[in-house]
Amino acid sequence: MPLRGKLGFNMKLSFGVGQAAEGFFGAAYGTFLIFYYNQVLGMPGTLAGAAVGIALVVDAFTDPLAGSLSDHWNSRHGRRHPFMYASILPLMLSFYFLFFPLVTSDLGLFVWLVVFSNATRTSMSLYHVPHIALGAEMSEDYDERSKLVGYRMFFANVGVLLTFALGFGYFFLPTPEFENGQLNAASYPPFAILLAVLMGITIFWSGWGTRAAIPHLPTVPPAPRLGLVQVLWRVLVDIAAAMRSRSFRWLFLGVLIVFVMVGVNGGLDLYIFTYFWELDRVSLLTVILAYPVGVMLGSFFCPAFFNRFGKKAGLMFGACSWPLWQTLPIVARLLDWFPENGDPMLVVLLVAIKVVQGACTVQANVAFGSMVADIVDEHEYETGHRQEGIFFAASSFSAKATSGIGNVIAGVALDIISWPRGAHIRTAADVPPETLVNLGLVYGPIVAAFGFVSVWCYTHYRLSRERHAEILDVLAERRAAASAQGALAASPAGSG
């Protein structure tokens, strides 16, 4: 059964390290992919966005499939670990080829991007959904879950930091031919190789380091093998059961809006930093690393924040903070209230804003993961079934919507504002001034406005700390009764 007490440091560390793989994937996929195919390879933004969008449609099926399969999996290695190990090789290979296309035409690039986006994201689903579901199984403690998610968020941003540091600090260095190193197509395949290896290492570390928890995790009784149609039908039944939870429906809708909003901005980050703010390589790296640093710092304060104000308050605070700090510098620049490009104070202010934004927003990230785990307990209380996988499949899908739907919208937005594409577009001087203004409006106030819609969704969440404690007490009584009944049935007197 899940543990109601505290977990050891090594166990939490190993669990958290596994999220670095998703950090590597998310940073590279969300920040570099559209830029690489559109600006470097010259593929139309709408076409690139459509290819990524097709992968997101596939995700809508593969995430719940991975969750449902792992929920019902029975093996001596537990429900989650076999899927985590099985994902390593296909994820590494598909991620590498995502950034090493062997075709050059627009149609060829489109097909390539569709195939390897789907392969990469499906492989990530195979790992990521069971991994985050594992966190809900490892402890039932209301506060310990927040700490587990805090570890997960911390190492996710370690992955993000390393991705950007390796990218801008080593692989995308300027050359005589490419003053902006991120425009050099030859730098992307070796960059992808290294990230793929790091993903494989952190996934294996997480699986191996948490294997001691397997005997204490929930199990399912052996069941006959199901055919493909039966498996797919079971997935639909599991999804329907999850969506009957009112709190979960509103939580999922709200966080999906936020993640899509963040994804649009992630797809436009390199455009904003390179052309709108005209940052050099060192300044760009400094600003882009500031946000994950803020997230890592803020993750240490999440447990104290939740103890004082509650998880729901943390969720709403973070959801309001992200659009506020995202919009502020853009609006200030358009109103001529911000330092000019090239002014040293510009970088100082952008870094400070990004650190504060990350530290505030992570309260929502941690609260969401912890609240979904609490909803799993409520679901077991109401239905008698424990299905972390199917609930966290929705969490995985919403997170990947960051780089899915967000990139689709970003690609379409670039075409709508008539953004010039190709590696010859090297500085802001190559872009019409009105196009730069439109880019700022999309990146700032237009996208950020949707953040406040998510806050309204969160007001419908009802599961409090007190109600969760009551649910755990009832579940403990049920499990004790079931265990006693099982022991009686297995005894000689019970079988006689």
PDB file of C-alpha atoms in Angstrom, residues 234-444:
ATOM      1  CA  ARG A 234     -10.822  -0.194 -21.262  1.00  0.00           C
ATOM      2  CA  VAL A 235      -8.879   3.025 -21.867  1.00  0.00           C
ATOM      3  CA  LEU A 236     -12.099   4.807 -22.834  1.00  0.00           C
ATOM      4  CA  VAL A 237     -13.859   3.437 -19.748  1.00  0.00           C
ATOM      5  CA  ASP A 238     -10.972   4.621 -17.544  1.00  0.00           C
ATOM      6  CA  ILE A 239     -11.027   8.102 -19.101  1.00  0.00           C
ATOM      7  CA  ALA A 240     -14.769   8.379 -18.585  1.00  0.00           C
ATOM      8  CA  ALA A 241     -14.374   7.360 -14.938  1.00  0.00           C
ATOM      9  CA  ALA A 242     -11.673   9.997 -14.379  1.00  0.00           C
ATOM     10  CA  MET A 243     -13.700  12.740 -16.031  1.00  0.00           C
ATOM     11  CA  ARG A 244     -16.621  12.108 -13.700  1.00  0.00           C
ATOM     12  CA  SER A 245     -14.599  13.864 -10.997  1.00  0.00           C
ATOM     13  CA  ARG A 246     -15.780  17.485 -10.950  1.00  0.00           C
ATOM     14  CA  SER A 247     -12.607  18.768  -9.305  1.00  0.00           C
ATOM     15  CA  PHE A 248     -10.441  16.962 -11.834  1.00  0.00           C
ATOM     16  CA  ARG A 249     -12.372  18.272 -14.841  1.00  0.00           C
ATOM     17  CA  TRP A 250     -11.897  21.893 -13.808  1.00  0.00           C
ATOM     18  CA  LEU A 251      -8.301  21.354 -12.709  1.00  0.00           C
ATOM     19  CA  PHE A 252      -7.398  19.738 -16.025  1.00  0.00           C
ATOM     20  CA  LEU A 253      -9.125  22.426 -18.103  1.00  0.00           C
ATOM     21  CA  GLY A 254      -7.439  25.248 -16.201  1.00  0.00           C
ATOM     22  CA  VAL A 255      -3.937  23.811 -16.388  1.00  0.00           C
ATOM     23  CA  LEU A 256      -4.370  22.932 -20.064  1.00  0.00           C
ATOM     24  CA  ILE A 257      -5.083  26.590 -20.833  1.00  0.00           C
ATOM     25  CA  VAL A 258      -1.975  27.645 -18.897  1.00  0.00           C
ATOM     26  CA  PHE A 259       0.304  25.105 -20.539  1.00  0.00           C
ATOM     27  CA  VAL A 260      -0.877  25.987 -24.033  1.00  0.00           C
ATOM     28  CA  MET A 261      -0.266  29.651 -23.251  1.00  0.00           C
ATOM     29  CA  VAL A 262       3.237  28.853 -21.986  1.00  0.00           C
ATOM     30  CA  GLY A 263       3.832  26.722 -25.086  1.00  0.00           C
ATOM     31  CA  VAL A 264       3.030  29.560 -27.465  1.00  0.00           C
ATOM     32  CA  ASN A 265       5.571  31.733 -25.733  1.00  0.00           C
ATOM     33  CA  GLY A 266       8.121  28.930 -25.637  1.00  0.00           C
ATOM     34  CA  GLY A 267       7.832  28.543 -29.398  1.00  0.00           C
ATOM     35  CA  LEU A 268       8.441  32.283 -29.809  1.00  0.00           C
ATOM     36  CA  ASP A 269      11.209  32.726 -27.215  1.00  0.00           C
ATOM     37  CA  LEU A 270      14.091  32.658 -29.672  1.00  0.00           C
ATOM     38  CA  TYR A 271      12.291  35.124 -31.931  1.00  0.00           C
ATOM     39  CA  ILE A 272      11.648  37.547 -29.063  1.00  0.00           C
ATOM     40  CA  PHE A 273      15.139  37.350 -27.601  1.00  0.00           C
ATOM     41  CA  THR A 274      16.931  37.446 -30.952  1.00  0.00           C
ATOM     42  CA  TYR A 275      14.882  40.073 -32.800  1.00  0.00           C
ATOM     43  CA  PHE A 276      12.625  41.976 -30.357  1.00  0.00           C
ATOM     44  CA  TRP A 277      15.159  42.451 -27.557  1.00  0.00           C
ATOM     45  CA  GLU A 278      18.228  41.980 -29.825  1.00  0.00           C
ATOM     46  CA  LEU A 279      20.188  40.099 -27.164  1.00  0.00           C
ATOM     47  CA  ASP A 280      23.681  38.847 -27.874  1.00  0.00           C
ATOM     48  CA  ARG A 281      24.513  35.223 -27.153  1.00  0.00           C
ATOM     49  CA  VAL A 282      25.642  35.763 -23.543  1.00  0.00           C
ATOM     50  CA  SER A 283      22.686  38.010 -22.695  1.00  0.00           C
ATOM     51  CA  LEU A 284      20.238  35.605 -24.356  1.00  0.00           C
ATOM     52  CA  LEU A 285      21.625  32.682 -22.385  1.00  0.00           C
ATOM     53  CA  THR A 286      21.489  34.677 -19.145  1.00  0.00           C
ATOM     54  CA  VAL A 287      17.864  35.712 -19.641  1.00  0.00           C
ATOM     55  CA  ILE A 288      16.635  32.325 -20.823  1.00  0.00           C
ATOM     56  CA  LEU A 289      18.271  30.572 -17.837  1.00  0.00           C
ATOM     57  CA  ALA A 290      16.765  33.013 -15.356  1.00  0.00           C
ATOM     58  CA  TYR A 291      13.288  31.458 -15.466  1.00  0.00           C
ATOM     59  CA  PRO A 292      14.297  27.866 -14.580  1.00  0.00           C
ATOM     60  CA  VAL A 293      16.599  29.259 -11.882  1.00  0.00           C
ATOM     61  CA  GLY A 294      13.580  31.066 -10.437  1.00  0.00           C
ATOM     62  CA  VAL A 295      11.547  27.863 -10.610  1.00  0.00           C
ATOM     63  CA  MET A 296      14.247  25.930  -8.772  1.00  0.00           C
ATOM     64  CA  LEU A 297      14.456  28.584  -6.058  1.00  0.00           C
ATOM     65  CA  GLY A 298      10.684  28.821  -5.736  1.00  0.00           C
ATOM     66  CA  SER A 299      10.270  25.052  -5.442  1.00  0.00           C
ATOM     67  CA  PHE A 300      11.965  25.152  -2.024  1.00  0.00           C
ATOM     68  CA  PHE A 301       9.208  27.421  -0.684  1.00  0.00           C
ATOM     69  CA  CYS A 302       6.233  25.422  -1.999  1.00  0.00           C
ATOM     70  CA  PRO A 303       5.661  23.252   1.116  1.00  0.00           C
ATOM     71  CA  ALA A 304       5.698  26.307   3.412  1.00  0.00           C
ATOM     72  CA  PHE A 305       3.390  28.211   1.065  1.00  0.00           C
ATOM     73  CA  PHE A 306       0.909  25.318   0.947  1.00  0.00           C
ATOM     74  CA  ASN A 307       1.013  24.832   4.725  1.00  0.00           C
ATOM     75  CA  ARG A 308       0.155  28.483   5.197  1.00  0.00           C
ATOM     76  CA  PHE A 309      -2.323  29.100   2.392  1.00  0.00           C
ATOM     77  CA  GLY A 310      -3.248  25.701   0.921  1.00  0.00           C
ATOM     78  CA  LYS A 311      -2.594  24.026  -2.418  1.00  0.00           C
ATOM     79  CA  LYS A 312      -5.502  25.725  -4.189  1.00  0.00           C
ATOM     80  CA  ALA A 313      -4.181  29.159  -3.234  1.00  0.00           C
ATOM     81  CA  GLY A 314      -0.750  28.171  -4.553  1.00  0.00           C
ATOM     82  CA  LEU A 315      -2.290  27.063  -7.823  1.00  0.00           C
ATOM     83  CA  MET A 316      -4.202  30.315  -8.305  1.00  0.00           C
ATOM     84  CA  PHE A 317      -1.259  32.489  -7.225  1.00  0.00           C
ATOM     85  CA  GLY A 318       1.052  30.821  -9.743  1.00  0.00           C
ATOM     86  CA  ALA A 319      -1.561  30.976 -12.492  1.00  0.00           C
ATOM     87  CA  CYS A 320      -1.939  34.746 -12.019  1.00  0.00           C
ATOM     88  CA  SER A 321       1.802  35.352 -11.708  1.00  0.00           C
ATOM     89  CA  TRP A 322       2.880  33.881 -15.033  1.00  0.00           C
ATOM     90  CA  PRO A 323       0.816  36.145 -17.360  1.00  0.00           C
ATOM     91  CA  LEU A 324       1.477  39.212 -15.192  1.00  0.00           C
ATOM     92  CA  TRP A 325       5.274  38.966 -15.399  1.00  0.00           C
ATOM     93  CA  GLN A 326       5.171  37.783 -19.009  1.00  0.00           C
ATOM     94  CA  THR A 327       3.255  40.850 -20.157  1.00  0.00           C
ATOM     95  CA  LEU A 328       4.986  43.506 -18.067  1.00  0.00           C
ATOM     96  CA  PRO A 329       8.254  43.990 -20.048  1.00  0.00           C
ATOM     97  CA  ILE A 330       6.542  43.801 -23.448  1.00  0.00           C
ATOM     98  CA  VAL A 331       3.934  46.424 -22.558  1.00  0.00           C
ATOM     99  CA  ALA A 332       6.580  48.614 -20.911  1.00  0.00           C
ATOM    100  CA  ARG A 333       8.683  48.490 -24.088  1.00  0.00           C
ATOM    101  CA  LEU A 334       5.734  49.302 -26.370  1.00  0.00           C
ATOM    102  CA  LEU A 335       4.954  52.285 -24.113  1.00  0.00           C
ATOM    103  CA  ASP A 336       8.632  53.378 -24.156  1.00  0.00           C
ATOM    104  CA  TRP A 337       8.949  52.768 -20.392  1.00  0.00           C
ATOM    105  CA  PHE A 338      11.722  50.171 -20.725  1.00  0.00           C
ATOM    106  CA  PRO A 339      15.465  50.565 -21.447  1.00  0.00           C
ATOM    107  CA  GLU A 340      16.476  50.581 -25.097  1.00  0.00           C
ATOM    108  CA  ASN A 341      18.057  47.531 -26.708  1.00  0.00           C
ATOM    109  CA  GLY A 342      21.741  47.429 -25.901  1.00  0.00           C
ATOM    110  CA  ASP A 343      21.311  49.202 -22.554  1.00  0.00           C
ATOM    111  CA  PRO A 344      22.914  47.036 -19.796  1.00  0.00           C
ATOM    112  CA  MET A 345      19.868  47.656 -17.581  1.00  0.00           C
ATOM    113  CA  LEU A 346      17.681  45.852 -20.120  1.00  0.00           C
ATOM    114  CA  VAL A 347      19.294  42.494 -19.359  1.00  0.00           C
ATOM    115  CA  VAL A 348      19.281  43.157 -15.616  1.00  0.00           C
ATOM    116  CA  LEU A 349      15.540  43.872 -15.635  1.00  0.00           C
ATOM    117  CA  LEU A 350      14.689  40.929 -17.896  1.00  0.00           C
ATOM    118  CA  VAL A 351      16.675  38.545 -15.682  1.00  0.00           C
ATOM    119  CA  ALA A 352      15.045  39.863 -12.492  1.00  0.00           C
ATOM    120  CA  ILE A 353      11.566  39.552 -13.994  1.00  0.00           C
ATOM    121  CA  LYS A 354      12.214  36.014 -15.215  1.00  0.00           C
ATOM    122  CA  VAL A 355      13.527  34.875 -11.822  1.00  0.00           C
ATOM    123  CA  VAL A 356      10.503  36.306 -10.017  1.00  0.00           C
ATOM    124  CA  GLN A 357       8.160  34.845 -12.635  1.00  0.00           C
ATOM    125  CA  GLY A 358       9.665  31.372 -12.231  1.00  0.00           C
ATOM    126  CA  ALA A 359       9.640  31.476  -8.418  1.00  0.00           C
ATOM    127  CA  CYS A 360       5.981  32.495  -8.362  1.00  0.00           C
ATOM    128  CA  THR A 361       4.745  30.229 -11.165  1.00  0.00           C
ATOM    129  CA  VAL A 362       6.259  27.043  -9.723  1.00  0.00           C
ATOM    130  CA  GLN A 363       3.740  27.276  -6.878  1.00  0.00           C
ATOM    131  CA  ALA A 364       1.088  26.381  -9.454  1.00  0.00           C
ATOM    132  CA  ASN A 365       3.169  23.590 -11.016  1.00  0.00           C
ATOM    133  CA  VAL A 366       3.789  21.833  -7.702  1.00  0.00           C
ATOM    134  CA  ALA A 367       0.249  22.386  -6.442  1.00  0.00           C
ATOM    135  CA  PHE A 368      -1.234  20.861  -9.590  1.00  0.00           C
ATOM    136  CA  GLY A 369       0.807  17.655  -9.375  1.00  0.00           C
ATOM    137  CA  SER A 370       0.051  17.244  -5.689  1.00  0.00           C
ATOM    138  CA  MET A 371      -3.664  17.969  -6.153  1.00  0.00           C
ATOM    139  CA  VAL A 372      -4.001  15.335  -8.888  1.00  0.00           C
ATOM    140  CA  ALA A 373      -2.517  12.770  -6.479  1.00  0.00           C
ATOM    141  CA  ASP A 374      -5.137  13.778  -3.893  1.00  0.00           C
ATOM    142  CA  ILE A 375      -7.881  13.360  -6.507  1.00  0.00           C
ATOM    143  CA  VAL A 376      -6.649   9.799  -7.110  1.00  0.00           C
ATOM    144  CA  ASP A 377      -7.427   9.057  -3.442  1.00  0.00           C
ATOM    145  CA  GLU A 378     -10.876  10.612  -3.828  1.00  0.00           C
ATOM    146  CA  HIS A 379     -11.446   8.461  -6.917  1.00  0.00           C
ATOM    147  CA  GLU A 380     -10.511   5.295  -5.012  1.00  0.00           C
ATOM    148  CA  TYR A 381     -12.830   6.366  -2.183  1.00  0.00           C
ATOM    149  CA  GLU A 382     -15.737   6.784  -4.607  1.00  0.00           C
ATOM    150  CA  THR A 383     -15.136   3.844  -6.975  1.00  0.00           C
ATOM    151  CA  GLY A 384     -12.902   1.352  -5.153  1.00  0.00           C
ATOM    152  CA  HIS A 385     -10.330   1.518  -7.997  1.00  0.00           C
ATOM    153  CA  ARG A 386      -6.874   3.061  -7.773  1.00  0.00           C
ATOM    154  CA  GLN A 387      -5.875   4.529 -11.154  1.00  0.00           C
ATOM    155  CA  GLU A 388      -2.983   6.958 -10.841  1.00  0.00           C
ATOM    156  CA  GLY A 389      -1.953   6.307 -14.431  1.00  0.00           C
ATOM    157  CA  ILE A 390      -5.112   7.509 -16.112  1.00  0.00           C
ATOM    158  CA  PHE A 391      -5.245  10.697 -14.037  1.00  0.00           C
ATOM    159  CA  PHE A 392      -1.601  11.506 -14.595  1.00  0.00           C
ATOM    160  CA  ALA A 393      -1.994  10.773 -18.294  1.00  0.00           C
ATOM    161  CA  ALA A 394      -4.084  13.931 -18.359  1.00  0.00           C
ATOM    162  CA  SER A 395      -1.298  15.707 -16.491  1.00  0.00           C
ATOM    163  CA  SER A 396       1.236  14.482 -19.037  1.00  0.00           C
ATOM    164  CA  PHE A 397      -0.988  15.490 -21.949  1.00  0.00           C
ATOM    165  CA  SER A 398      -1.498  18.985 -20.566  1.00  0.00           C
ATOM    166  CA  ALA A 399       2.260  19.382 -20.034  1.00  0.00           C
ATOM    167  CA  LYS A 400       3.047  18.212 -23.545  1.00  0.00           C
ATOM    168  CA  ALA A 401       0.386  20.577 -24.873  1.00  0.00           C
ATOM    169  CA  THR A 402       2.980  23.197 -23.970  1.00  0.00           C
ATOM    170  CA  SER A 403       5.101  22.129 -26.925  1.00  0.00           C
ATOM    171  CA  GLY A 404       2.199  20.752 -28.979  1.00  0.00           C
ATOM    172  CA  ILE A 405      -0.760  23.080 -29.218  1.00  0.00           C
ATOM    173  CA  GLY A 406       1.537  25.935 -28.215  1.00  0.00           C
ATOM    174  CA  ASN A 407       3.865  25.310 -31.157  1.00  0.00           C
ATOM    175  CA  VAL A 408       0.917  24.973 -33.531  1.00  0.00           C
ATOM    176  CA  ILE A 409      -0.420  28.367 -32.471  1.00  0.00           C
ATOM    177  CA  ALA A 410       3.064  29.882 -32.531  1.00  0.00           C
ATOM    178  CA  GLY A 411       3.664  28.641 -36.068  1.00  0.00           C
ATOM    179  CA  VAL A 412       0.340  29.964 -37.318  1.00  0.00           C
ATOM    180  CA  ALA A 413       0.900  33.287 -35.524  1.00  0.00           C
ATOM    181  CA  LEU A 414       4.253  33.722 -37.279  1.00  0.00           C
ATOM    182  CA  ASP A 415       2.563  33.357 -40.653  1.00  0.00           C
ATOM    183  CA  ILE A 416      -0.323  35.653 -39.664  1.00  0.00           C
ATOM    184  CA  ILE A 417       2.077  38.486 -38.789  1.00  0.00           C
ATOM    185  CA  SER A 418       4.042  37.740 -42.010  1.00  0.00           C
ATOM    186  CA  TRP A 419       7.258  36.886 -40.216  1.00  0.00           C
ATOM    187  CA  PRO A 420      10.157  36.616 -42.720  1.00  0.00           C
ATOM    188  CA  ARG A 421      11.830  33.208 -42.595  1.00  0.00           C
ATOM    189  CA  GLY A 422      15.200  31.775 -43.556  1.00  0.00           C
ATOM    190  CA  ALA A 423      18.708  31.825 -42.097  1.00  0.00           C
ATOM    191  CA  HIS A 424      19.385  35.168 -43.835  1.00  0.00           C
ATOM    192  CA  ILE A 425      17.034  36.921 -41.345  1.00  0.00           C
ATOM    193  CA  ARG A 426      19.806  37.608 -38.845  1.00  0.00           C
ATOM    194  CA  THR A 427      18.951  40.838 -37.000  1.00  0.00           C
ATOM    195  CA  ALA A 428      16.013  43.111 -36.218  1.00  0.00           C
ATOM    196  CA  ALA A 429      17.062  45.260 -39.183  1.00  0.00           C
ATOM    197  CA  ASP A 430      15.918  42.422 -41.462  1.00  0.00           C
ATOM    198  CA  VAL A 431      12.385  42.506 -39.993  1.00  0.00           C
ATOM    199  CA  PRO A 432       9.778  45.242 -40.661  1.00  0.00           C
ATOM    200  CA  PRO A 433       9.150  47.361 -37.494  1.00  0.00           C
ATOM    201  CA  GLU A 434       5.393  46.682 -37.498  1.00  0.00           C
ATOM    202  CA  THR A 435       6.097  42.926 -37.596  1.00  0.00           C
ATOM    203  CA  LEU A 436       8.293  43.250 -34.500  1.00  0.00           C
ATOM    204  CA  VAL A 437       5.480  45.098 -32.703  1.00  0.00           C
ATOM    205  CA  ASN A 438       2.994  42.378 -33.669  1.00  0.00           C
ATOM    206  CA  LEU A 439       5.410  39.732 -32.405  1.00  0.00           C
ATOM    207  CA  GLY A 440       5.560  41.516 -29.044  1.00  0.00           C
ATOM    208  CA  LEU A 441       1.760  41.768 -28.842  1.00  0.00           C
ATOM    209  CA  VAL A 442       1.340  38.045 -29.522  1.00  0.00           C
ATOM    210  CA  TYR A 443       4.093  37.059 -27.078  1.00  0.00           C
ATOM    211  CA  GLY A 444       2.836  39.362 -24.324  1.00  0.00           C
TER     212      GLY A 444
END
